[in-house]
Amino acid sequence: MQRDALLALLENAIAQVNATLAPEKQISAAPGTVLTGAESQLDSLTLTTLFFEIEARASAETGASIDLFGAPFLLDPDHSLTVNDLAFWLSEQLAA
């Protein structure tokens, strides 16, 4: 899957989650937006919902099974994950 398509997938997943959030809680789809780590503004429910949405969209669009909840970046509390980082990680998983 091309990088632009992955970023579009992430933007669409974020838009879907944002539709359920109050305006002040909405997530920016900008590549530098921090999703996990100390700088993240997301609560655990929003992050979980976003990850489920991304997994579902990735599966629907590629037929591949993606497990964001088993990803190594979630095991490191000092690691910050951005939208751009997630797009890169997804591209590696889908290429494997």
Short mmCIF file of C-alpha atoms in Angstrom, two decimals:
data_model
loop_
_atom_site.label_atom_id
_atom_site.label_comp_id
_atom_site.label_asym_id
_atom_site.label_seq_id
_atom_site.Cartn_x
_atom_site.Cartn_y
_atom_site.Cartn_z
CA MET A 1 0.00 0.00 0.00
CA GLN A 2 1.43 3.37 -1.01
CA ARG A 3 2.32 5.94 1.63
CA ASP A 4 -0.33 8.39 0.41
CA ALA A 5 -2.96 5.66 0.65
CA LEU A 6 -1.83 4.82 4.19
CA LEU A 7 -2.00 8.45 5.26
CA ALA A 8 -5.49 8.67 3.72
CA LEU A 9 -6.50 5.52 5.62
CA LEU A 10 -5.28 7.11 8.87
CA GLU A 11 -6.98 10.43 8.08
CA ASN A 12 -10.27 8.64 7.40
CA ALA A 13 -10.00 6.60 10.60
CA ILE A 14 -9.28 9.76 12.59
CA ALA A 15 -12.24 11.53 10.94
CA GLN A 16 -14.50 8.61 11.90
CA VAL A 17 -13.37 8.76 15.52
CA ASN A 18 -13.60 12.56 15.55
CA ALA A 19 -17.26 12.28 14.55
CA THR A 20 -17.89 10.78 18.00
CA LEU A 21 -15.84 13.32 19.97
CA ALA A 22 -16.53 16.78 21.29
CA PRO A 23 -14.72 19.47 19.27
CA GLU A 24 -12.15 20.10 21.99
CA LYS A 25 -11.26 16.38 22.12
CA GLN A 26 -10.84 15.84 18.37
CA ILE A 27 -7.61 14.41 16.96
CA SER A 28 -5.56 16.20 14.34
CA ALA A 29 -4.63 14.04 11.35
CA ALA A 30 -1.41 16.02 10.82
CA PRO A 31 1.64 13.75 10.38
CA GLY A 32 3.28 15.12 13.54
CA THR A 33 0.30 14.51 15.82
CA VAL A 34 1.42 12.45 18.83
CA LEU A 35 -0.86 9.45 19.40
CA THR A 36 0.95 7.62 22.21
CA GLY A 37 3.50 8.55 24.84
CA ALA A 38 3.85 11.35 27.34
CA GLU A 39 2.99 14.08 24.85
CA SER A 40 -0.23 12.43 23.65
CA GLN A 41 -3.49 14.19 24.38
CA LEU A 42 -5.56 11.03 23.76
CA ASP A 43 -7.26 9.18 26.56
CA SER A 44 -7.16 5.38 26.53
CA LEU A 45 -10.71 4.97 25.21
CA THR A 46 -10.08 7.31 22.27
CA LEU A 47 -6.79 5.59 21.44
CA THR A 48 -8.43 2.16 21.63
CA THR A 49 -11.29 3.29 19.39
CA LEU A 50 -8.84 4.78 16.91
CA PHE A 51 -6.73 1.62 16.79
CA PHE A 52 -9.81 -0.58 16.23
CA GLU A 53 -10.91 1.74 13.41
CA ILE A 54 -7.46 1.62 11.79
CA GLU A 55 -7.30 -2.18 12.05
CA ALA A 56 -10.77 -2.52 10.50
CA ARG A 57 -9.95 -0.15 7.62
CA ALA A 58 -6.58 -1.78 6.95
CA SER A 59 -8.23 -5.19 6.82
CA ALA A 60 -11.04 -3.97 4.55
CA GLU A 61 -8.68 -2.21 2.15
CA THR A 62 -5.82 -4.71 2.03
CA GLY A 63 -7.19 -8.00 3.32
CA ALA A 64 -4.31 -8.08 5.82
CA SER A 65 -4.71 -8.56 9.55
CA ILE A 66 -3.01 -5.79 11.52
CA ASP A 67 -2.59 -5.98 15.30
CA LEU A 68 -1.89 -2.51 16.64
CA PHE A 69 -2.45 -3.67 20.21
CA GLY A 70 0.45 -6.12 19.91
CA ALA A 71 2.77 -3.58 18.33
CA PRO A 72 6.13 -3.05 20.06
CA PHE A 73 5.65 0.72 20.31
CA LEU A 74 2.87 0.18 22.86
CA LEU A 75 5.26 -1.67 25.18
CA ASP A 76 7.58 1.30 25.54
CA PRO A 77 5.97 4.03 27.67
CA ASP A 78 8.80 6.43 26.79
CA HIS A 79 8.18 6.11 23.04
CA SER A 80 5.96 8.69 21.36
CA LEU A 81 4.12 7.54 18.24
CA THR A 82 3.01 10.10 15.67
CA VAL A 83 0.59 9.72 12.77
CA ASN A 84 3.64 9.67 10.47
CA ASP A 85 5.32 6.95 12.58
CA LEU A 86 2.16 4.88 12.46
CA ALA A 87 1.94 5.21 8.67
CA PHE A 88 5.56 3.99 8.42
CA TRP A 89 4.91 1.08 10.79
CA LEU A 90 1.79 0.09 8.85
CA SER A 91 3.70 0.20 5.56
CA GLU A 92 6.29 -2.21 7.02
CA GLN A 93 3.58 -4.57 8.31
CA LEU A 94 1.70 -4.59 5.03
CA ALA A 95 4.89 -5.17 3.03
CA ALA A 96 5.82 -8.23 5.10
#
